[in-house]
Each structure stands twice: as structure tokens, then as C-alpha cells.
PDB file with SEQRES, HELIX, SHEET and CRYST1 records, atoms N, CA, C and O in Angstrom:
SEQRES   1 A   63  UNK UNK UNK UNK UNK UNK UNK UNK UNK UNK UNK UNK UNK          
SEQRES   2 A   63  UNK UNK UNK UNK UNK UNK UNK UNK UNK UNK UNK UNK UNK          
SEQRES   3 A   63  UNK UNK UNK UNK UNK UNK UNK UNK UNK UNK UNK UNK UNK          
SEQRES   4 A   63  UNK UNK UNK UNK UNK UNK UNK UNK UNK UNK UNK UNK UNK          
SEQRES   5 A   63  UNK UNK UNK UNK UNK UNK UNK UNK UNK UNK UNK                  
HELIX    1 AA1 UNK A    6  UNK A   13  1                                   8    
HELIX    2 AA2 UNK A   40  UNK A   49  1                                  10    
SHEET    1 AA1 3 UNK A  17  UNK A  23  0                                        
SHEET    2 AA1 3 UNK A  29  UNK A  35 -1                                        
SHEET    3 AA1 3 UNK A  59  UNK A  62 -1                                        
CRYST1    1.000    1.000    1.000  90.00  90.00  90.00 P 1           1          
ATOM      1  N   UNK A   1      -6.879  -8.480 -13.728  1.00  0.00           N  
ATOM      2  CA  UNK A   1      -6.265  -9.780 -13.533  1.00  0.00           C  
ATOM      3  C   UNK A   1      -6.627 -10.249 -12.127  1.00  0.00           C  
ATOM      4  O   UNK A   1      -6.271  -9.609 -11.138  1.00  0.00           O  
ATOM      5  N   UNK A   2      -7.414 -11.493 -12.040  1.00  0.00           N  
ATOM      6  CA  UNK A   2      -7.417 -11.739 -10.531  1.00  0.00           C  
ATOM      7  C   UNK A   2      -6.843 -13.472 -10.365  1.00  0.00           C  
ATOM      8  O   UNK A   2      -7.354 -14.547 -10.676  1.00  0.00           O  
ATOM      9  N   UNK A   3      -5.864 -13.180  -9.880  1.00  0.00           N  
ATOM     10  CA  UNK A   3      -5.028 -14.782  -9.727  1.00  0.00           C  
ATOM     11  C   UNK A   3      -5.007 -14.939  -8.132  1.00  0.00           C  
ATOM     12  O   UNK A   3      -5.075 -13.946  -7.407  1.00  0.00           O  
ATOM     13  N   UNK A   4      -4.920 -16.096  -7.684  1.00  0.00           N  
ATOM     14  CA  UNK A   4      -4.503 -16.021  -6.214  1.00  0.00           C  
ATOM     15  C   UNK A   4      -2.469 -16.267  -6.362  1.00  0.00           C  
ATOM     16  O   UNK A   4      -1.787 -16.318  -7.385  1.00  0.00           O  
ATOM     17  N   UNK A   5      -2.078 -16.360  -5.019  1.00  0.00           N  
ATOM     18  CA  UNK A   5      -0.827 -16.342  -4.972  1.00  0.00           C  
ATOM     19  C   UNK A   5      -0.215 -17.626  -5.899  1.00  0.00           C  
ATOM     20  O   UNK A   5       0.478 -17.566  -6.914  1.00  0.00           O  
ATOM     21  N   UNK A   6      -0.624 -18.561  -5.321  1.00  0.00           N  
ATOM     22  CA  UNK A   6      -0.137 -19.916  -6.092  1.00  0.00           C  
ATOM     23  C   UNK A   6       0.377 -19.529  -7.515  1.00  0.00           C  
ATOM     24  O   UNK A   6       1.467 -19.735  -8.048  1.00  0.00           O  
ATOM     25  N   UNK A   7      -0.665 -18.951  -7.929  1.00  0.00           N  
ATOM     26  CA  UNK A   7      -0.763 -18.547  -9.207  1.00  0.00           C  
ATOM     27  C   UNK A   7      -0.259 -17.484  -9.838  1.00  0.00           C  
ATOM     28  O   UNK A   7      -0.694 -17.167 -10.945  1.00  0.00           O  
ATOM     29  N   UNK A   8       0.445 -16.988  -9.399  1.00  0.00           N  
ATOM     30  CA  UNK A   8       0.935 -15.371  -9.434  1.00  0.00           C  
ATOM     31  C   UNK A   8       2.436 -16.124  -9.478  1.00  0.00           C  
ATOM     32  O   UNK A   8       3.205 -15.964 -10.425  1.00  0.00           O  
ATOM     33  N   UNK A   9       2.756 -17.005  -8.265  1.00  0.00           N  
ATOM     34  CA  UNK A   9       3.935 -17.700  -8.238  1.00  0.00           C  
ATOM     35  C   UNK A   9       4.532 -18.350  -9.377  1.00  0.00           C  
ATOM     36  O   UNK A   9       5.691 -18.103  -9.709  1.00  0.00           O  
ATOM     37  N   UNK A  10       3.682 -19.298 -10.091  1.00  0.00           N  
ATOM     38  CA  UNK A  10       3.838 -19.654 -11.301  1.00  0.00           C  
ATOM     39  C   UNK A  10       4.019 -18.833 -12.172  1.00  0.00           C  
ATOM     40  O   UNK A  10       5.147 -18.644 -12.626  1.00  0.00           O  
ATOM     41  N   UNK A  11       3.498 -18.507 -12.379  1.00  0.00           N  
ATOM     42  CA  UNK A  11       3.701 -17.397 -13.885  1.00  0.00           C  
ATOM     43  C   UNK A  11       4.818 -16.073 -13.465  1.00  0.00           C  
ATOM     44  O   UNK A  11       5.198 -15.410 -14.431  1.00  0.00           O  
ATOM     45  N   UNK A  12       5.278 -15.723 -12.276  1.00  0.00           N  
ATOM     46  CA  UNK A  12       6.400 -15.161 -11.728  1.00  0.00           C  
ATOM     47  C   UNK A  12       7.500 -16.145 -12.089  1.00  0.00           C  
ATOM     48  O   UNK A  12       8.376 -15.578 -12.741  1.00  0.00           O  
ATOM     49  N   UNK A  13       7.718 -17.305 -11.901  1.00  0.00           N  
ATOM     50  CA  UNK A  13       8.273 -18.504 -12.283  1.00  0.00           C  
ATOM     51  C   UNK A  13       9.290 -18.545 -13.543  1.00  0.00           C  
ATOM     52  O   UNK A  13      10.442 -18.980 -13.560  1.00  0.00           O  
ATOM     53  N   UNK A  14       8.710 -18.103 -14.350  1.00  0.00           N  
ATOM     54  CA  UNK A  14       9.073 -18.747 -16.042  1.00  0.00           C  
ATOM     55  C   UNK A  14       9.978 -17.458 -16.046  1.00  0.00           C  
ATOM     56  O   UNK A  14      10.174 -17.461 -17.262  1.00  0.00           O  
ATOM     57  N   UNK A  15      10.507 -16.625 -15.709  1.00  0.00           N  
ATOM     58  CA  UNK A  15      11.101 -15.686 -16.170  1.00  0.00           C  
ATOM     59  C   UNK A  15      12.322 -16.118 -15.191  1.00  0.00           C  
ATOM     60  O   UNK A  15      12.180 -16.464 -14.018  1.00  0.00           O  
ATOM     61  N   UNK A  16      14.068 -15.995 -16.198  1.00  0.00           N  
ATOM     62  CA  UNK A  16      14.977 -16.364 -15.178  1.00  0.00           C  
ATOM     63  C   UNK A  16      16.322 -15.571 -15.362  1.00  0.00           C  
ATOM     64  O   UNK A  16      16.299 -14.865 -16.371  1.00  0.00           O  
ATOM     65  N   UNK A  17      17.015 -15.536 -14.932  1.00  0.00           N  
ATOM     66  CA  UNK A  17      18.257 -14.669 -15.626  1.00  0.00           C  
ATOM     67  C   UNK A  17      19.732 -16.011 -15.822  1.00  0.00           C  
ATOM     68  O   UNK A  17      20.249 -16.972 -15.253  1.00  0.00           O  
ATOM     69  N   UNK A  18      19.794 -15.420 -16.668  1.00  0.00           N  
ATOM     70  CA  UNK A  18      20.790 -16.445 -17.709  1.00  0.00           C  
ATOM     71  C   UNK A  18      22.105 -16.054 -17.574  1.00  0.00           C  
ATOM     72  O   UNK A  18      22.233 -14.830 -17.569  1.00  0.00           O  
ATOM     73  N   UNK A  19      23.648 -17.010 -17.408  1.00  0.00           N  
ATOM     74  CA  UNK A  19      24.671 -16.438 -17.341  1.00  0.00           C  
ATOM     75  C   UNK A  19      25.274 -17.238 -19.048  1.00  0.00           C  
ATOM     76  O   UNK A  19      25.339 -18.460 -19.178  1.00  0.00           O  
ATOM     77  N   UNK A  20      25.564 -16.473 -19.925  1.00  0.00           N  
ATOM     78  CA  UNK A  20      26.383 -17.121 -20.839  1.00  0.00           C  
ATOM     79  C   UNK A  20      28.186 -16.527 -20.799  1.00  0.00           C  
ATOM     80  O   UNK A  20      28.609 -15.371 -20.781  1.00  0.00           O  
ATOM     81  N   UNK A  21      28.944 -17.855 -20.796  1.00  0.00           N  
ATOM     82  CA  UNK A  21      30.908 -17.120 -20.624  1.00  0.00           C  
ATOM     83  C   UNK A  21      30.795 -17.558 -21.729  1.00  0.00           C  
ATOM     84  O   UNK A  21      30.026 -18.389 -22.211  1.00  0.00           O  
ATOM     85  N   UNK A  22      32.131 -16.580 -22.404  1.00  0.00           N  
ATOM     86  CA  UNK A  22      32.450 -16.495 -23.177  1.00  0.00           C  
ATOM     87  C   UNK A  22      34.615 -16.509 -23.248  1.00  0.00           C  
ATOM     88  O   UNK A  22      35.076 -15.544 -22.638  1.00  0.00           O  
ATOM     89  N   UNK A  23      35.302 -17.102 -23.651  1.00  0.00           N  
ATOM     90  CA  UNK A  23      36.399 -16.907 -23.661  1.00  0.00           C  
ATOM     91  C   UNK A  23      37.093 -15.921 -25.284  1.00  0.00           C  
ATOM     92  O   UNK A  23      37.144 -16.275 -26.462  1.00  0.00           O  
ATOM     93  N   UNK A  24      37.427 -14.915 -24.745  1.00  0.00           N  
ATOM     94  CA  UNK A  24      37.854 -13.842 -25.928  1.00  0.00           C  
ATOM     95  C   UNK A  24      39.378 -14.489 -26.441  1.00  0.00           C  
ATOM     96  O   UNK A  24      40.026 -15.297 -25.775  1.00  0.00           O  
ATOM     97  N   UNK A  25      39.723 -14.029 -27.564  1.00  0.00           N  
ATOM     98  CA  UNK A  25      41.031 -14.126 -28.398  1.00  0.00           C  
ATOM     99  C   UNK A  25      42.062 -13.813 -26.991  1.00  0.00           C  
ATOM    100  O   UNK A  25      43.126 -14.352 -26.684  1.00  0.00           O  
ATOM    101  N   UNK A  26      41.492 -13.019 -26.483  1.00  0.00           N  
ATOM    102  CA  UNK A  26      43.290 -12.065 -25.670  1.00  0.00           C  
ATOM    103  C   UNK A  26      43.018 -13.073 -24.421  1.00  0.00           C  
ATOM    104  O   UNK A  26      43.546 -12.809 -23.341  1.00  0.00           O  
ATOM    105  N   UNK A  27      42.252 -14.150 -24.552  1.00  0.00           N  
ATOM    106  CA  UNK A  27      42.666 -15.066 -23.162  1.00  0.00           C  
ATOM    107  C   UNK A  27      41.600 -14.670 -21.654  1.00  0.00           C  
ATOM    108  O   UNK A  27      41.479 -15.337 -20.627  1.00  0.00           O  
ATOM    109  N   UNK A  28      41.014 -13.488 -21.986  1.00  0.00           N  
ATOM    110  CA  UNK A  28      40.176 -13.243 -20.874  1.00  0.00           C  
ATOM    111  C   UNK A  28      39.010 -13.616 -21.382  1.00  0.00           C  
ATOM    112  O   UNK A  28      38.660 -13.941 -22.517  1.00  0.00           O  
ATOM    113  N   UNK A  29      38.102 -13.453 -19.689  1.00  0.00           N  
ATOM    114  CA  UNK A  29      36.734 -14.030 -20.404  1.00  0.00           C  
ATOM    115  C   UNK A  29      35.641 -13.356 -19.849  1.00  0.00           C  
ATOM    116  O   UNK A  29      35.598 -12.845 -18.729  1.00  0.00           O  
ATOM    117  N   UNK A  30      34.477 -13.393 -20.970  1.00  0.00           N  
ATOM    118  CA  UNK A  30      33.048 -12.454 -21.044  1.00  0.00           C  
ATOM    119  C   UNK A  30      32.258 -13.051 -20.411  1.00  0.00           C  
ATOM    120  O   UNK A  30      32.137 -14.255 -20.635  1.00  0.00           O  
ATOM    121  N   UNK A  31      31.439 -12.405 -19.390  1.00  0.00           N  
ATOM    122  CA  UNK A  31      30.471 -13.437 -18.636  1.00  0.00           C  
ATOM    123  C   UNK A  31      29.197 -11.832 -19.164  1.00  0.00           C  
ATOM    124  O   UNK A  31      29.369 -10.625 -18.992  1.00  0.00           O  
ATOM    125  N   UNK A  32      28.177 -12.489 -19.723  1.00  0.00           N  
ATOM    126  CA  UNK A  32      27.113 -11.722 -19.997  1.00  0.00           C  
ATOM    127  C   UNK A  32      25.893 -11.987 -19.397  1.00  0.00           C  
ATOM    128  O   UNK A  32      25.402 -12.802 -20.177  1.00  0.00           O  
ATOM    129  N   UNK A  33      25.093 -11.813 -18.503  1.00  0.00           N  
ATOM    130  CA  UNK A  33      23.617 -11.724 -17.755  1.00  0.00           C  
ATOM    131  C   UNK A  33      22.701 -11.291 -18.557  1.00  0.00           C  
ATOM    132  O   UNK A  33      22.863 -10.225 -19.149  1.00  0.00           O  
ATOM    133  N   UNK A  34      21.718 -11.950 -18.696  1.00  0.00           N  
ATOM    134  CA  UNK A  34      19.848 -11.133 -19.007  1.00  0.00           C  
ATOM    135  C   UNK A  34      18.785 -12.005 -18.632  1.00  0.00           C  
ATOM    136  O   UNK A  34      18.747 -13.222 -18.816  1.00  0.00           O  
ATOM    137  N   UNK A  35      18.006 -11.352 -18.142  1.00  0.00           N  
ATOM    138  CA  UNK A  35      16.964 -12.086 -18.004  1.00  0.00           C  
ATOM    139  C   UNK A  35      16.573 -12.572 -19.558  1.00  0.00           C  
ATOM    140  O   UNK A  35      16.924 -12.131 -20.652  1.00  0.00           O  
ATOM    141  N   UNK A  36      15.653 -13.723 -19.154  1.00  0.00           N  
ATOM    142  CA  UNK A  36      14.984 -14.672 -20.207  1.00  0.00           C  
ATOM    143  C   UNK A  36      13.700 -14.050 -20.891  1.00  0.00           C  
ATOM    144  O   UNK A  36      12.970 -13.379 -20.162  1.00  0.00           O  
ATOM    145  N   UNK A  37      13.387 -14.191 -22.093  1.00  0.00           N  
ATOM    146  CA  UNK A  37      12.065 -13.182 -22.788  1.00  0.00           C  
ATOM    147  C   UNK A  37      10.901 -13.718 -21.896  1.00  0.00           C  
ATOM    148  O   UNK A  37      10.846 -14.905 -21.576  1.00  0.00           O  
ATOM    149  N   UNK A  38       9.768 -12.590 -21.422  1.00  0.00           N  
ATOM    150  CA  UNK A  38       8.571 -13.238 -20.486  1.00  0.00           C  
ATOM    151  C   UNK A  38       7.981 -13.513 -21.556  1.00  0.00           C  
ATOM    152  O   UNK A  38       8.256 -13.354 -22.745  1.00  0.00           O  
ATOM    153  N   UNK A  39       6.541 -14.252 -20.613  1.00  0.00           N  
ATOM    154  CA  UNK A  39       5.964 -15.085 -21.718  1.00  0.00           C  
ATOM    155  C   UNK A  39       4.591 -13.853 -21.652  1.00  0.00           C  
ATOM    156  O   UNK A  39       4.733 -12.847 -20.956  1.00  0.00           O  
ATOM    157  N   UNK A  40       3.497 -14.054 -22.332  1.00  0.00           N  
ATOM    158  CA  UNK A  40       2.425 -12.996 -22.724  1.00  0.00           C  
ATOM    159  C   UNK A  40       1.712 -12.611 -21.244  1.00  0.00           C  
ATOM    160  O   UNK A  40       1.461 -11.454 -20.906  1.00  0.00           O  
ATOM    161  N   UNK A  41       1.474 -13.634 -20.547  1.00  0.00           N  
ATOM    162  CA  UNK A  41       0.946 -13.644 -19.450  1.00  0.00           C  
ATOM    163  C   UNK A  41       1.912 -12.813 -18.321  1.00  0.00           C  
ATOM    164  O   UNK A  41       1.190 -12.148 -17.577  1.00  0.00           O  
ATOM    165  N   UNK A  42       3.265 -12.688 -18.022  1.00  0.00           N  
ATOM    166  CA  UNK A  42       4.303 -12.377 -17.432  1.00  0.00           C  
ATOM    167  C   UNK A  42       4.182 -10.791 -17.891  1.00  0.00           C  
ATOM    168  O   UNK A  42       3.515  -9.951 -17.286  1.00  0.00           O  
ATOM    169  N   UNK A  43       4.770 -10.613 -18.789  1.00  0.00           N  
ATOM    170  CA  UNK A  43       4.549  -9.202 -19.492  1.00  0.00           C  
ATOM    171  C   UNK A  43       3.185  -8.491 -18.942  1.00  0.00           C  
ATOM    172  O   UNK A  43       3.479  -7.470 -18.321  1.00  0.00           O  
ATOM    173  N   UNK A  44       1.722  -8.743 -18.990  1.00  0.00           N  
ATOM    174  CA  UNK A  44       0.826  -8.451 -19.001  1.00  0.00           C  
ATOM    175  C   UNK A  44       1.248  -8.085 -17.430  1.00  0.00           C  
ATOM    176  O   UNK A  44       1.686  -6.948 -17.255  1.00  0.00           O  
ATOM    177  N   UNK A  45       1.152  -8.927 -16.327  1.00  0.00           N  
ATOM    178  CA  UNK A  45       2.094  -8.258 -14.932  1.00  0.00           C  
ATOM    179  C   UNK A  45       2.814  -6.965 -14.772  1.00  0.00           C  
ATOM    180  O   UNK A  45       2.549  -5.955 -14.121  1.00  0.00           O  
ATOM    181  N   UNK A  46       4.189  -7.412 -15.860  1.00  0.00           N  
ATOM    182  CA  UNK A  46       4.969  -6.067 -15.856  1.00  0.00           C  
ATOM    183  C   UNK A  46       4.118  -4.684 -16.236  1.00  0.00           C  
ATOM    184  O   UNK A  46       4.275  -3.576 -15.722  1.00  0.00           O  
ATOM    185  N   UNK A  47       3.320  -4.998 -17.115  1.00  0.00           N  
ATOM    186  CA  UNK A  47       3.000  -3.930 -18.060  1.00  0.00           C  
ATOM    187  C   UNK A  47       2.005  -3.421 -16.914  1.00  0.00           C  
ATOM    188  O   UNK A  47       2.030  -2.206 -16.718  1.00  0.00           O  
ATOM    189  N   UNK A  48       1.106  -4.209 -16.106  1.00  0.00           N  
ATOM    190  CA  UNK A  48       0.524  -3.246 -14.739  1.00  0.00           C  
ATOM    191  C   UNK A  48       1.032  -3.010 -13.708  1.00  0.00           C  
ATOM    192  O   UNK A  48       0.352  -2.358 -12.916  1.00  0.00           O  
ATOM    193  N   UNK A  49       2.357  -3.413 -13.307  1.00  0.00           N  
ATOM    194  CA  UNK A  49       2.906  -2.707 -12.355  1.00  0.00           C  
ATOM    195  C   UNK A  49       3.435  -1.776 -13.321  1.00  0.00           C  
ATOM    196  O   UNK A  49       2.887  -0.696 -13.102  1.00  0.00           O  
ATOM    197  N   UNK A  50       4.255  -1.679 -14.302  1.00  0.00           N  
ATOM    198  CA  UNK A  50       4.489   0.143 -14.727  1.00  0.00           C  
ATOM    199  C   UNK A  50       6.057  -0.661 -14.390  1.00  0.00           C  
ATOM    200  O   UNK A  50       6.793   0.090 -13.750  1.00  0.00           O  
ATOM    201  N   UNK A  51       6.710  -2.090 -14.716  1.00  0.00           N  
ATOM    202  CA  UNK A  51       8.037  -2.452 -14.663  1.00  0.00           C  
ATOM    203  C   UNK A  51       8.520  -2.799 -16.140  1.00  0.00           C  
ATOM    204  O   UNK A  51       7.813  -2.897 -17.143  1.00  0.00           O  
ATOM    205  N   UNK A  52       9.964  -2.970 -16.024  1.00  0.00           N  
ATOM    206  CA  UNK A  52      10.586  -3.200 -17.749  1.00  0.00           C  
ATOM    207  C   UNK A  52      10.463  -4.739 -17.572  1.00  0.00           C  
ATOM    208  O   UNK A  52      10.509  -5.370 -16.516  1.00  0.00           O  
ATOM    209  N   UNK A  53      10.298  -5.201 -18.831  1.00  0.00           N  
ATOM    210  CA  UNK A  53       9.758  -6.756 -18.692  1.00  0.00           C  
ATOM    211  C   UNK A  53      11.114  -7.326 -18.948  1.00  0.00           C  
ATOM    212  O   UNK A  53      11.089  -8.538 -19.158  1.00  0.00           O  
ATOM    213  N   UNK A  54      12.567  -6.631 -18.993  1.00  0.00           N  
ATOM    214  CA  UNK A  54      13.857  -6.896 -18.867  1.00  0.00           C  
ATOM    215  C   UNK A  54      14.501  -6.794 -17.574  1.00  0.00           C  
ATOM    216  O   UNK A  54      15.683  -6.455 -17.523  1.00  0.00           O  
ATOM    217  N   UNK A  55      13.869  -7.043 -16.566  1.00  0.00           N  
ATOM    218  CA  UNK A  55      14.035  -6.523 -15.375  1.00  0.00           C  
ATOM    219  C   UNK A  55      15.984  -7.014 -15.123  1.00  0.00           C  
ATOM    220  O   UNK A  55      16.517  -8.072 -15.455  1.00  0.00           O  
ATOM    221  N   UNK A  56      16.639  -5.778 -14.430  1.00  0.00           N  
ATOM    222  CA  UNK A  56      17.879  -6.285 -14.155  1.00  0.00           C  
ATOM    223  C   UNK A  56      18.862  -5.906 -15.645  1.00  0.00           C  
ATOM    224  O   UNK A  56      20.086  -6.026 -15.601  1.00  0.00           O  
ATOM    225  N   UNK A  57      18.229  -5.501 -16.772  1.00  0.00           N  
ATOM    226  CA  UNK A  57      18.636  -5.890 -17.999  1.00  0.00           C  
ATOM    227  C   UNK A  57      20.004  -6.243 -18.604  1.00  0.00           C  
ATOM    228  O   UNK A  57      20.400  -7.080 -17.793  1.00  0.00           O  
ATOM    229  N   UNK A  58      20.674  -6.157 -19.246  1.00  0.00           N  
ATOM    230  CA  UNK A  58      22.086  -6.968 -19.898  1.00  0.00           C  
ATOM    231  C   UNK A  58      23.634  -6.109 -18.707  1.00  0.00           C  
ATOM    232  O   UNK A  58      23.751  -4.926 -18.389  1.00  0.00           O  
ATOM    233  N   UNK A  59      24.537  -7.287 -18.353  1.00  0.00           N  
ATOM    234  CA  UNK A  59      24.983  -6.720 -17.751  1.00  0.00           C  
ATOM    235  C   UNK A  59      26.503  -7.710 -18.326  1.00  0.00           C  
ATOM    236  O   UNK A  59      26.645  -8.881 -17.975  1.00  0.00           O  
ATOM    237  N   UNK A  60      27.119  -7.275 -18.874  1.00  0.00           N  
ATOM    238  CA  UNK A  60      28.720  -7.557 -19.426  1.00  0.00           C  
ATOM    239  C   UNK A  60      29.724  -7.186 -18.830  1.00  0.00           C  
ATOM    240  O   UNK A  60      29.916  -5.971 -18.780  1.00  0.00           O  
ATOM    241  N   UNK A  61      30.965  -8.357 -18.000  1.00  0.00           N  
ATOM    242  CA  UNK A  61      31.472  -8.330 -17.026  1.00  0.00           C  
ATOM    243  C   UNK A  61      32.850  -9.025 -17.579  1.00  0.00           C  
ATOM    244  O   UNK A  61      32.956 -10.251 -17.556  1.00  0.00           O  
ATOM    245  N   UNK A  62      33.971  -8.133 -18.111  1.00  0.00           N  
ATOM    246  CA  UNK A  62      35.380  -9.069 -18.963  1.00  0.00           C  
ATOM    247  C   UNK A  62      36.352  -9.380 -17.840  1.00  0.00           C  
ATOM    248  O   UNK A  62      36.630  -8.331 -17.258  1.00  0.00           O  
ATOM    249  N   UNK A  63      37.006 -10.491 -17.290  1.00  0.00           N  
ATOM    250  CA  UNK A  63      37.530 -11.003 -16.130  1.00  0.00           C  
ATOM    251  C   UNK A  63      39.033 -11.591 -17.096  1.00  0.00           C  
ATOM    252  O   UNK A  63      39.943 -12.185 -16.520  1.00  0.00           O  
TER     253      UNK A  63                                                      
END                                                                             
């Protein structure tokens, strides 16, 4: 893969981590994190550094 930075930036870019709340029956509430699915080009990155292309992966937090 030979990109310059600009370009490395972009396609680093498209990948984001997502908060969805949730309010449960018993009145408290679910806040769930994940990053966003990479795209083919993104992955291809992860997959040569030797990283999970879920980076950070699911993280469920009941408040």
C-alpha cells in the first residue's frame, strides 16, 4: 500500500464510534459504544498493522 498522509487521513476518517441510549423497563438507561463497520480499504490497514478492525470494541454501560 503506498498512500501519502492526506490520504491515509481520509480513509482513517470513515471509521467512527457510535453512542446508541437506550431507556430500559426498570427506568434506567443503556448507553452502548462500537465502532462503525470499516470500509474494504480501512480493513486492508488494520489487517497490516496486525489490529482488530473493531478497534475499542462494544462497551455497555447501565446508569
Amino acid at each position: 500500500m503506498h498512500h501519502g498522509w492526506s490520504r491515509l487521513r481520509e480513509i482513517l476518517s470513515v471509521q467512527q464510534r457510535v453512542t446508541a441510549t437506550f431507556r430500559q423497563r426498570d427506568g434506567r438507561t443503556l448507553h452502548v459504544r462500537k465502532a462503525t463497520v470499516p470500509d474494504p480499504e480501512l480493513r486492508e490497514i488494520h489487517t497490516m498493522l496486525n489490529l482488530p478492525s473493531n478497534p475499542g470494541g462494544i462497551k455497555k454501560q447501565t446508569i
